[in-house]
Amino acid sequence: PSQDIIYRVTVAPAEGHAILTFEDVTEAEQMGQMRRDFVANVSHELRTPLTALLGFIETLKGAARDDPAARARFLEIMEREAGRMNRLISDLLHLSKVEADERVRPTERVDLAALIGSSVNSLRPLADGAGVRLEITGEAGPLMMPGDADQITQVLVNLIENGVKYGGAGGVVTLHVAREALPRGPGLRIDVIDRGEGIDPVHIPRLTERFYRVDGHRSREKGGTGLGLAIVKHILHRHRGRIRIESERGKGSVFSVIFPET
Ligand code: ADP
Protein backbone atom coordinates (compact mmCIF):
# COMPACT_ATOMS: atom_id res chain seq x y z
CA PRO A 1 0.00 0.00 0.00
CA SER A 2 2.86 2.40 0.76
CA GLN A 3 4.63 1.80 -2.52
CA ASP A 4 3.90 1.86 -6.22
CA ILE A 5 2.76 -1.27 -7.94
CA ILE A 6 4.43 -2.02 -11.26
CA TYR A 7 2.18 -3.61 -13.90
CA ARG A 8 3.06 -5.29 -17.15
CA VAL A 9 0.23 -4.60 -19.58
CA THR A 10 -0.37 -6.84 -22.58
CA VAL A 11 -2.81 -5.93 -25.32
CA ALA A 12 -4.44 -8.70 -27.33
CA PRO A 13 -6.47 -7.26 -30.24
CA ALA A 14 -9.69 -9.14 -30.86
CA GLU A 15 -12.55 -8.54 -33.29
CA GLY A 16 -14.02 -5.13 -32.55
CA HIS A 17 -12.38 -4.95 -29.13
CA ALA A 18 -9.12 -5.63 -27.32
CA ILE A 19 -8.20 -7.58 -24.24
CA LEU A 20 -5.88 -5.88 -21.77
CA THR A 21 -4.07 -8.03 -19.21
CA PHE A 22 -2.52 -6.40 -16.15
CA GLU A 23 0.12 -8.42 -14.43
CA ASP A 24 1.63 -7.29 -11.11
CA VAL A 25 5.40 -7.55 -11.63
CA THR A 26 6.42 -5.44 -8.63
CA GLU A 27 8.25 -8.25 -6.90
CA ALA A 28 10.10 -9.37 -10.02
CA GLU A 29 11.13 -5.77 -10.71
CA GLN A 30 12.37 -5.35 -7.14
CA MET A 31 14.37 -8.59 -7.40
CA GLY A 32 15.88 -7.35 -10.63
CA GLN A 33 16.81 -4.06 -9.00
CA MET A 34 18.38 -5.85 -6.03
CA ARG A 35 20.41 -8.02 -8.38
CA ARG A 36 21.62 -4.97 -10.30
CA ASP A 37 22.56 -3.20 -7.05
CA PHE A 38 24.42 -6.29 -5.88
CA VAL A 39 26.45 -6.57 -9.09
CA ALA A 40 27.25 -2.85 -8.92
CA ASN A 41 28.36 -3.21 -5.28
CA VAL A 42 30.54 -6.24 -5.98
CA SER A 43 32.18 -4.52 -8.94
CA HIS A 44 32.88 -1.44 -6.86
CA GLU A 45 34.26 -3.45 -3.93
CA LEU A 46 36.59 -5.38 -6.24
CA ARG A 47 37.66 -2.40 -8.25
CA THR A 48 38.83 -0.36 -5.24
CA PRO A 49 41.66 -2.73 -4.22
CA LEU A 50 42.41 -3.53 -7.85
CA THR A 51 42.90 0.15 -8.68
CA ALA A 52 45.27 0.46 -5.73
CA LEU A 53 47.21 -2.60 -6.89
CA LEU A 54 47.56 -1.30 -10.44
CA GLY A 55 48.71 2.07 -9.13
CA PHE A 56 51.41 0.52 -6.94
CA ILE A 57 52.60 -1.77 -9.72
CA GLU A 58 53.13 1.31 -11.89
CA THR A 59 55.05 3.02 -9.08
CA LEU A 60 57.20 -0.06 -8.48
CA LYS A 61 58.06 -0.20 -12.17
CA GLY A 62 58.94 3.49 -12.22
CA ALA A 63 59.67 5.94 -9.44
CA ALA A 64 60.17 3.42 -6.61
CA ARG A 65 62.34 1.03 -8.61
CA ASP A 66 65.59 1.92 -6.85
CA ASP A 67 64.21 2.79 -3.41
CA PRO A 68 64.21 -0.37 -1.25
CA ALA A 69 62.35 1.22 1.66
CA ALA A 70 59.53 2.48 -0.56
CA ARG A 71 59.39 -0.88 -2.36
CA ALA A 72 58.97 -2.74 0.93
CA ARG A 73 56.23 -0.38 2.06
CA PHE A 74 54.37 -0.60 -1.24
CA LEU A 75 54.60 -4.37 -1.32
CA GLU A 76 53.04 -4.50 2.11
CA ILE A 77 50.12 -2.34 0.98
CA MET A 78 49.73 -4.49 -2.13
CA GLU A 79 49.62 -7.61 0.00
CA ARG A 80 46.87 -6.07 2.14
CA GLU A 81 44.83 -5.04 -0.89
CA ALA A 82 45.18 -8.49 -2.47
CA GLY A 83 44.12 -9.99 0.86
CA ARG A 84 41.02 -7.81 0.80
CA MET A 85 40.07 -9.08 -2.66
CA ASN A 86 40.67 -12.63 -1.51
CA ARG A 87 38.37 -12.23 1.52
CA LEU A 88 35.68 -10.61 -0.56
CA ILE A 89 35.71 -13.46 -3.07
CA SER A 90 35.59 -16.12 -0.38
CA ASP A 91 32.69 -14.33 1.36
CA LEU A 92 30.84 -14.08 -1.96
CA LEU A 93 31.32 -17.81 -2.50
CA HIS A 94 30.09 -18.52 1.04
CA LEU A 95 27.07 -16.35 0.47
CA SER A 96 26.10 -18.09 -2.76
CA LYS A 97 26.63 -21.49 -1.14
CA VAL A 98 24.43 -20.71 1.86
CA GLU A 99 21.77 -19.27 -0.41
CA ALA A 100 21.80 -22.43 -2.52
CA ASP A 101 21.51 -24.62 0.61
CA GLU A 102 18.79 -22.56 2.20
CA ARG A 103 15.86 -24.82 1.36
CA VAL A 104 17.53 -28.00 2.56
CA ARG A 105 17.04 -28.52 6.30
CA PRO A 106 20.15 -29.69 8.13
CA THR A 107 19.90 -33.33 9.20
CA GLU A 108 22.92 -33.87 11.43
CA ARG A 109 22.88 -33.17 15.18
CA VAL A 110 25.64 -31.03 16.58
CA ASP A 111 26.86 -30.02 20.02
CA LEU A 112 26.54 -26.24 20.12
CA ALA A 113 28.78 -25.99 23.19
CA ALA A 114 31.59 -27.84 21.39
CA LEU A 115 31.24 -25.58 18.33
CA ILE A 116 31.41 -22.49 20.55
CA GLY A 117 34.55 -23.86 22.21
CA SER A 118 36.29 -24.62 18.91
CA SER A 119 35.30 -21.27 17.34
CA VAL A 120 36.63 -19.38 20.33
CA ASN A 121 39.87 -21.37 20.26
CA SER A 122 40.40 -20.74 16.57
CA LEU A 123 39.89 -16.99 17.07
CA ARG A 124 42.11 -16.64 20.14
CA PRO A 125 45.18 -15.58 18.09
CA LEU A 126 43.12 -12.87 16.33
CA ALA A 127 41.70 -11.65 19.63
CA ASP A 128 45.12 -11.68 21.30
CA GLY A 129 46.51 -9.65 18.43
CA ALA A 130 43.75 -7.07 18.93
CA GLY A 131 44.21 -7.07 22.72
CA VAL A 132 40.74 -8.53 23.29
CA ARG A 133 39.89 -11.31 25.74
CA LEU A 134 37.30 -13.95 24.79
CA GLU A 135 35.19 -15.61 27.48
CA ILE A 136 32.35 -18.14 27.51
CA THR A 137 29.65 -18.03 30.21
CA GLY A 138 26.25 -19.60 30.89
CA GLU A 139 24.89 -23.06 30.07
CA ALA A 140 27.55 -25.78 29.87
CA GLY A 141 27.54 -28.51 27.22
CA PRO A 142 26.76 -30.80 25.67
CA LEU A 143 23.91 -28.87 23.99
CA MET A 144 22.62 -30.97 21.13
CA MET A 145 20.60 -29.45 18.28
CA PRO A 146 19.99 -30.10 14.57
CA GLY A 147 22.43 -28.12 12.47
CA ASP A 148 25.20 -27.93 9.95
CA ALA A 149 28.45 -27.80 11.95
CA ASP A 150 30.38 -25.75 9.38
CA GLN A 151 27.61 -23.21 9.00
CA ILE A 152 27.02 -22.77 12.72
CA THR A 153 30.75 -22.31 13.16
CA GLN A 154 30.59 -19.65 10.45
CA VAL A 155 27.83 -17.79 12.34
CA LEU A 156 29.86 -17.88 15.56
CA VAL A 157 33.09 -16.84 13.85
CA ASN A 158 31.44 -13.91 12.05
CA LEU A 159 29.86 -12.60 15.25
CA ILE A 160 33.00 -13.05 17.37
CA GLU A 161 35.16 -11.41 14.68
CA ASN A 162 32.81 -8.42 14.67
CA GLY A 163 32.96 -8.24 18.46
CA VAL A 164 36.75 -8.21 18.27
CA LYS A 165 36.84 -5.72 15.36
CA TYR A 166 34.36 -3.23 16.75
CA GLY A 167 34.62 -4.03 20.46
CA GLY A 168 37.71 -1.95 21.04
CA ALA A 169 41.18 -2.93 22.20
CA GLY A 170 41.59 -3.95 25.81
CA GLY A 171 38.01 -5.16 25.92
CA VAL A 172 36.28 -8.45 26.53
CA VAL A 173 33.96 -10.28 24.15
CA THR A 174 31.61 -12.60 26.04
CA LEU A 175 29.73 -15.54 24.57
CA HIS A 176 26.83 -16.20 26.87
CA VAL A 177 24.87 -19.40 26.29
CA ALA A 178 21.26 -19.70 27.51
CA ARG A 179 18.03 -21.55 26.82
CA GLU A 180 15.18 -19.58 25.28
CA ALA A 181 11.81 -20.80 24.09
CA LEU A 182 10.92 -20.22 20.45
CA PRO A 183 7.27 -20.18 19.24
CA ARG A 184 7.63 -23.78 18.00
CA GLY A 185 9.58 -25.21 20.91
CA PRO A 186 12.74 -24.99 22.97
CA GLY A 187 15.71 -23.06 21.67
CA LEU A 188 19.36 -22.34 22.41
CA ARG A 189 20.57 -18.77 22.46
CA ILE A 190 24.08 -17.40 22.19
CA ASP A 191 24.66 -13.75 23.06
CA VAL A 192 27.85 -12.29 21.65
CA ILE A 193 28.48 -9.29 23.87
CA ASP A 194 31.04 -6.56 23.29
CA ARG A 195 31.73 -3.34 25.19
CA GLY A 196 32.67 -1.32 22.14
CA GLU A 197 31.35 1.75 20.44
CA GLY A 198 27.81 0.45 19.94
CA ILE A 199 25.54 1.08 16.96
CA ASP A 200 23.05 3.88 16.39
CA PRO A 201 19.53 2.36 16.47
CA VAL A 202 18.69 3.68 12.98
CA HIS A 203 21.23 1.29 11.47
CA ILE A 204 20.22 -1.86 13.32
CA PRO A 205 17.39 -3.05 11.02
CA ARG A 206 19.70 -2.84 7.99
CA LEU A 207 22.86 -4.48 9.36
CA THR A 208 22.13 -7.88 7.81
CA GLU A 209 21.81 -6.42 4.28
CA ARG A 210 24.67 -7.20 1.93
CA PHE A 211 27.36 -4.52 1.97
CA TYR A 212 25.52 -2.42 4.54
CA ARG A 213 28.04 -0.80 6.87
CA VAL A 214 27.68 1.88 9.49
CA ASP A 215 31.11 3.24 8.64
CA GLY A 216 32.48 1.92 5.36
CA HIS A 217 35.94 3.30 5.86
CA ARG A 218 36.30 1.77 9.32
CA SER A 219 34.95 -1.61 8.20
CA ARG A 220 37.38 -1.76 5.25
CA GLU A 221 40.26 -0.68 7.44
CA LYS A 222 39.50 -3.59 9.74
CA GLY A 223 39.36 -6.00 6.82
CA GLY A 224 35.56 -6.23 6.71
CA THR A 225 33.71 -7.15 3.52
CA GLY A 226 30.23 -6.02 4.58
CA LEU A 227 28.93 -9.55 3.96
CA GLY A 228 29.43 -11.19 7.36
CA LEU A 229 25.98 -10.52 8.80
CA ALA A 230 24.26 -11.25 5.48
CA ILE A 231 25.85 -14.71 5.58
CA VAL A 232 24.69 -15.10 9.20
CA LYS A 233 21.13 -14.20 8.21
CA HIS A 234 20.96 -16.83 5.45
CA ILE A 235 22.39 -19.56 7.69
CA LEU A 236 19.89 -18.72 10.43
CA HIS A 237 17.07 -18.84 7.92
CA ARG A 238 18.10 -22.35 6.89
CA HIS A 239 18.17 -23.41 10.55
CA ARG A 240 14.88 -21.64 11.37
CA GLY A 241 16.86 -19.55 13.79
CA ARG A 242 16.62 -15.89 14.67
CA ILE A 243 18.90 -12.94 15.23
CA ARG A 244 18.32 -10.10 17.66
CA ILE A 245 20.58 -7.06 17.86
CA GLU A 246 20.63 -4.72 20.83
CA SER A 247 23.06 -1.89 21.13
CA GLU A 248 23.73 1.29 22.98
CA ARG A 249 26.05 4.02 21.72
CA GLY A 250 29.21 4.10 23.77
CA LYS A 251 28.31 0.99 25.79
CA GLY A 252 28.51 -1.88 23.32
CA SER A 253 26.37 -4.37 21.46
CA VAL A 254 24.71 -7.73 21.97
CA PHE A 255 24.18 -9.92 18.92
CA SER A 256 21.93 -12.82 19.93
CA VAL A 257 21.24 -15.85 17.75
CA ILE A 258 18.64 -18.43 18.72
CA PHE A 259 18.47 -21.93 17.22
CA PRO A 260 15.62 -24.43 17.65
CA GLU A 261 16.75 -27.30 19.85
CA THR A 262 14.51 -29.87 18.22
P1 ADP B 1 31.83 -6.07 8.03
O1 ADP B 1 32.63 -6.97 7.19
O2 ADP B 1 31.81 -4.65 7.53
O3 ADP B 1 32.17 -6.19 9.48
P2 ADP B 1 29.24 -7.27 8.67
O4 ADP B 1 28.14 -7.70 7.77
O5 ADP B 1 29.85 -8.30 9.56
O6 ADP B 1 30.32 -6.56 7.77
O7 ADP B 1 28.70 -6.08 9.59
C1 ADP B 1 28.04 -4.99 8.96
C2 ADP B 1 28.27 -3.69 9.74
O8 ADP B 1 27.65 -3.78 11.02
C3 ADP B 1 29.74 -3.40 10.02
O9 ADP B 1 30.35 -2.72 8.96
C4 ADP B 1 29.63 -2.52 11.27
O10 ADP B 1 29.38 -1.18 10.88
C5 ADP B 1 28.40 -3.05 11.98
N1 ADP B 1 28.72 -3.97 13.11
C6 ADP B 1 28.70 -5.32 13.08
N2 ADP B 1 29.00 -5.84 14.27
C7 ADP B 1 29.23 -4.79 15.10
C8 ADP B 1 29.59 -4.65 16.49
N3 ADP B 1 29.79 -5.72 17.26
N4 ADP B 1 29.72 -3.39 16.99
C9 ADP B 1 29.53 -2.30 16.20
N5 ADP B 1 29.18 -2.36 14.89
C10 ADP B 1 29.03 -3.59 14.35
Coordinates of C-alpha atoms and ligand atoms in Angstrom, one line a residue:
P1 CA 0.0 0.0 0.0
S2 CA 2.9 2.4 0.8
Q3 CA 4.6 1.8 -2.5
D4 CA 3.9 1.9 -6.2
I5 CA 2.8 -1.3 -7.9
I6 CA 4.4 -2.0 -11.3
Y7 CA 2.2 -3.6 -13.9
R8 CA 3.1 -5.3 -17.1
V9 CA 0.2 -4.6 -19.6
T10 CA -0.4 -6.8 -22.6
V11 CA -2.8 -5.9 -25.3
A12 CA -4.4 -8.7 -27.3
P13 CA -6.5 -7.3 -30.2
A14 CA -9.7 -9.1 -30.9
E15 CA -12.6 -8.5 -33.3
G16 CA -14.0 -5.1 -32.5
H17 CA -12.4 -4.9 -29.1
A18 CA -9.1 -5.6 -27.3
I19 CA -8.2 -7.6 -24.2
L20 CA -5.9 -5.9 -21.8
T21 CA -4.1 -8.0 -19.2
F22 CA -2.5 -6.4 -16.2
E23 CA 0.1 -8.4 -14.4
D24 CA 1.6 -7.3 -11.1
V25 CA 5.4 -7.6 -11.6
T26 CA 6.4 -5.4 -8.6
E27 CA 8.3 -8.2 -6.9
A28 CA 10.1 -9.4 -10.0
E29 CA 11.1 -5.8 -10.7
Q30 CA 12.4 -5.4 -7.1
M31 CA 14.4 -8.6 -7.4
G32 CA 15.9 -7.4 -10.6
Q33 CA 16.8 -4.1 -9.0
M34 CA 18.4 -5.9 -6.0
R35 CA 20.4 -8.0 -8.4
R36 CA 21.6 -5.0 -10.3
D37 CA 22.6 -3.2 -7.0
F38 CA 24.4 -6.3 -5.9
V39 CA 26.4 -6.6 -9.1
A40 CA 27.3 -2.8 -8.9
N41 CA 28.4 -3.2 -5.3
V42 CA 30.5 -6.2 -6.0
S43 CA 32.2 -4.5 -8.9
H44 CA 32.9 -1.4 -6.9
E45 CA 34.3 -3.5 -3.9
L46 CA 36.6 -5.4 -6.2
R47 CA 37.7 -2.4 -8.2
T48 CA 38.8 -0.4 -5.2
P49 CA 41.7 -2.7 -4.2
L50 CA 42.4 -3.5 -7.9
T51 CA 42.9 0.2 -8.7
A52 CA 45.3 0.5 -5.7
L53 CA 47.2 -2.6 -6.9
L54 CA 47.6 -1.3 -10.4
G55 CA 48.7 2.1 -9.1
F56 CA 51.4 0.5 -6.9
I57 CA 52.6 -1.8 -9.7
E58 CA 53.1 1.3 -11.9
T59 CA 55.1 3.0 -9.1
L60 CA 57.2 -0.1 -8.5
K61 CA 58.1 -0.2 -12.2
G62 CA 58.9 3.5 -12.2
A63 CA 59.7 5.9 -9.4
A64 CA 60.2 3.4 -6.6
R65 CA 62.3 1.0 -8.6
D66 CA 65.6 1.9 -6.9
D67 CA 64.2 2.8 -3.4
P68 CA 64.2 -0.4 -1.3
A69 CA 62.3 1.2 1.7
A70 CA 59.5 2.5 -0.6
R71 CA 59.4 -0.9 -2.4
A72 CA 59.0 -2.7 0.9
R73 CA 56.2 -0.4 2.1
F74 CA 54.4 -0.6 -1.2
L75 CA 54.6 -4.4 -1.3
E76 CA 53.0 -4.5 2.1
I77 CA 50.1 -2.3 1.0
M78 CA 49.7 -4.5 -2.1
E79 CA 49.6 -7.6 0.0
R80 CA 46.9 -6.1 2.1
E81 CA 44.8 -5.0 -0.9
A82 CA 45.2 -8.5 -2.5
G83 CA 44.1 -10.0 0.9
R84 CA 41.0 -7.8 0.8
M85 CA 40.1 -9.1 -2.7
N86 CA 40.7 -12.6 -1.5
R87 CA 38.4 -12.2 1.5
L88 CA 35.7 -10.6 -0.6
I89 CA 35.7 -13.5 -3.1
S90 CA 35.6 -16.1 -0.4
D91 CA 32.7 -14.3 1.4
L92 CA 30.8 -14.1 -2.0
L93 CA 31.3 -17.8 -2.5
H94 CA 30.1 -18.5 1.0
L95 CA 27.1 -16.3 0.5
S96 CA 26.1 -18.1 -2.8
K97 CA 26.6 -21.5 -1.1
V98 CA 24.4 -20.7 1.9
E99 CA 21.8 -19.3 -0.4
A100 CA 21.8 -22.4 -2.5
D101 CA 21.5 -24.6 0.6
E102 CA 18.8 -22.6 2.2
R103 CA 15.9 -24.8 1.4
V104 CA 17.5 -28.0 2.6
R105 CA 17.0 -28.5 6.3
P106 CA 20.2 -29.7 8.1
T107 CA 19.9 -33.3 9.2
E108 CA 22.9 -33.9 11.4
R109 CA 22.9 -33.2 15.2
V110 CA 25.6 -31.0 16.6
D111 CA 26.9 -30.0 20.0
L112 CA 26.5 -26.2 20.1
A113 CA 28.8 -26.0 23.2
A114 CA 31.6 -27.8 21.4
L115 CA 31.2 -25.6 18.3
I116 CA 31.4 -22.5 20.5
G117 CA 34.5 -23.9 22.2
S118 CA 36.3 -24.6 18.9
S119 CA 35.3 -21.3 17.3
V120 CA 36.6 -19.4 20.3
N121 CA 39.9 -21.4 20.3
S122 CA 40.4 -20.7 16.6
L123 CA 39.9 -17.0 17.1
R124 CA 42.1 -16.6 20.1
P125 CA 45.2 -15.6 18.1
L126 CA 43.1 -12.9 16.3
A127 CA 41.7 -11.6 19.6
D128 CA 45.1 -11.7 21.3
G129 CA 46.5 -9.6 18.4
A130 CA 43.8 -7.1 18.9
G131 CA 44.2 -7.1 22.7
V132 CA 40.7 -8.5 23.3
R133 CA 39.9 -11.3 25.7
L134 CA 37.3 -14.0 24.8
E135 CA 35.2 -15.6 27.5
I136 CA 32.3 -18.1 27.5
T137 CA 29.7 -18.0 30.2
G138 CA 26.2 -19.6 30.9
E139 CA 24.9 -23.1 30.1
A140 CA 27.5 -25.8 29.9
G141 CA 27.5 -28.5 27.2
P142 CA 26.8 -30.8 25.7
L143 CA 23.9 -28.9 24.0
M144 CA 22.6 -31.0 21.1
M145 CA 20.6 -29.5 18.3
P146 CA 20.0 -30.1 14.6
G147 CA 22.4 -28.1 12.5
D148 CA 25.2 -27.9 9.9
A149 CA 28.4 -27.8 12.0
D150 CA 30.4 -25.7 9.4
Q151 CA 27.6 -23.2 9.0
I152 CA 27.0 -22.8 12.7
T153 CA 30.8 -22.3 13.2
Q154 CA 30.6 -19.7 10.5
V155 CA 27.8 -17.8 12.3
L156 CA 29.9 -17.9 15.6
V157 CA 33.1 -16.8 13.8
N158 CA 31.4 -13.9 12.0
L159 CA 29.9 -12.6 15.3
I160 CA 33.0 -13.1 17.4
E161 CA 35.2 -11.4 14.7
N162 CA 32.8 -8.4 14.7
G163 CA 33.0 -8.2 18.5
V164 CA 36.8 -8.2 18.3
K165 CA 36.8 -5.7 15.4
Y166 CA 34.4 -3.2 16.8
G167 CA 34.6 -4.0 20.5
G168 CA 37.7 -2.0 21.0
A169 CA 41.2 -2.9 22.2
G170 CA 41.6 -4.0 25.8
G171 CA 38.0 -5.2 25.9
V172 CA 36.3 -8.4 26.5
V173 CA 34.0 -10.3 24.2
T174 CA 31.6 -12.6 26.0
L175 CA 29.7 -15.5 24.6
H176 CA 26.8 -16.2 26.9
V177 CA 24.9 -19.4 26.3
A178 CA 21.3 -19.7 27.5
R179 CA 18.0 -21.5 26.8
E180 CA 15.2 -19.6 25.3
A181 CA 11.8 -20.8 24.1
L182 CA 10.9 -20.2 20.4
P183 CA 7.3 -20.2 19.2
R184 CA 7.6 -23.8 18.0
G185 CA 9.6 -25.2 20.9
P186 CA 12.7 -25.0 23.0
G187 CA 15.7 -23.1 21.7
L188 CA 19.4 -22.3 22.4
R189 CA 20.6 -18.8 22.5
I190 CA 24.1 -17.4 22.2
D191 CA 24.7 -13.8 23.1
V192 CA 27.9 -12.3 21.6
I193 CA 28.5 -9.3 23.9
D194 CA 31.0 -6.6 23.3
R195 CA 31.7 -3.3 25.2
G196 CA 32.7 -1.3 22.1
E197 CA 31.3 1.8 20.4
G198 CA 27.8 0.5 19.9
I199 CA 25.5 1.1 17.0
D200 CA 23.1 3.9 16.4
P201 CA 19.5 2.4 16.5
V202 CA 18.7 3.7 13.0
H203 CA 21.2 1.3 11.5
I204 CA 20.2 -1.9 13.3
P205 CA 17.4 -3.0 11.0
R206 CA 19.7 -2.8 8.0
L207 CA 22.9 -4.5 9.4
T208 CA 22.1 -7.9 7.8
E209 CA 21.8 -6.4 4.3
R210 CA 24.7 -7.2 1.9
F211 CA 27.4 -4.5 2.0
Y212 CA 25.5 -2.4 4.5
R213 CA 28.0 -0.8 6.9
V214 CA 27.7 1.9 9.5
D215 CA 31.1 3.2 8.6
G216 CA 32.5 1.9 5.4
H217 CA 35.9 3.3 5.9
R218 CA 36.3 1.8 9.3
S219 CA 34.9 -1.6 8.2
R220 CA 37.4 -1.8 5.3
E221 CA 40.3 -0.7 7.4
K222 CA 39.5 -3.6 9.7
G223 CA 39.4 -6.0 6.8
G224 CA 35.6 -6.2 6.7
T225 CA 33.7 -7.1 3.5
G226 CA 30.2 -6.0 4.6
L227 CA 28.9 -9.5 4.0
G228 CA 29.4 -11.2 7.4
L229 CA 26.0 -10.5 8.8
A230 CA 24.3 -11.2 5.5
I231 CA 25.8 -14.7 5.6
V232 CA 24.7 -15.1 9.2
K233 CA 21.1 -14.2 8.2
H234 CA 21.0 -16.8 5.5
I235 CA 22.4 -19.6 7.7
L236 CA 19.9 -18.7 10.4
H237 CA 17.1 -18.8 7.9
R238 CA 18.1 -22.3 6.9
H239 CA 18.2 -23.4 10.5
R240 CA 14.9 -21.6 11.4
G241 CA 16.9 -19.6 13.8
R242 CA 16.6 -15.9 14.7
I243 CA 18.9 -12.9 15.2
R244 CA 18.3 -10.1 17.7
I245 CA 20.6 -7.1 17.9
E246 CA 20.6 -4.7 20.8
S247 CA 23.1 -1.9 21.1
E248 CA 23.7 1.3 23.0
R249 CA 26.0 4.0 21.7
G250 CA 29.2 4.1 23.8
K251 CA 28.3 1.0 25.8
G252 CA 28.5 -1.9 23.3
S253 CA 26.4 -4.4 21.5
V254 CA 24.7 -7.7 22.0
F255 CA 24.2 -9.9 18.9
S256 CA 21.9 -12.8 19.9
V257 CA 21.2 -15.8 17.8
I258 CA 18.6 -18.4 18.7
F259 CA 18.5 -21.9 17.2
P260 CA 15.6 -24.4 17.6
E261 CA 16.8 -27.3 19.9
T262 CA 14.5 -29.9 18.2
Ligands
ADP1 P1 31.8 -6.1 8.0 O1 32.6 -7.0 7.2 O2 31.8 -4.6 7.5 O3 32.2 -6.2 9.5 P2 29.2 -7.3 8.7 O4 28.1 -7.7 7.8 O5 29.8 -8.3 9.6 O6 30.3 -6.6 7.8 O7 28.7 -6.1 9.6 C1 28.0 -5.0 9.0 C2 28.3 -3.7 9.7 O8 27.7 -3.8 11.0 C3 29.7 -3.4 10.0 O9 30.3 -2.7 9.0 C4 29.6 -2.5 11.3 O10 29.4 -1.2 10.9 C5 28.4 -3.1 12.0 N1 28.7 -4.0 13.1 C6 28.7 -5.3 13.1 N2 29.0 -5.8 14.3 C7 29.2 -4.8 15.1 C8 29.6 -4.6 16.5 N3 29.8 -5.7 17.3 N4 29.7 -3.4 17.0 C9 29.5 -2.3 16.2 N5 29.2 -2.4 14.9 C10 29.0 -3.6 14.3

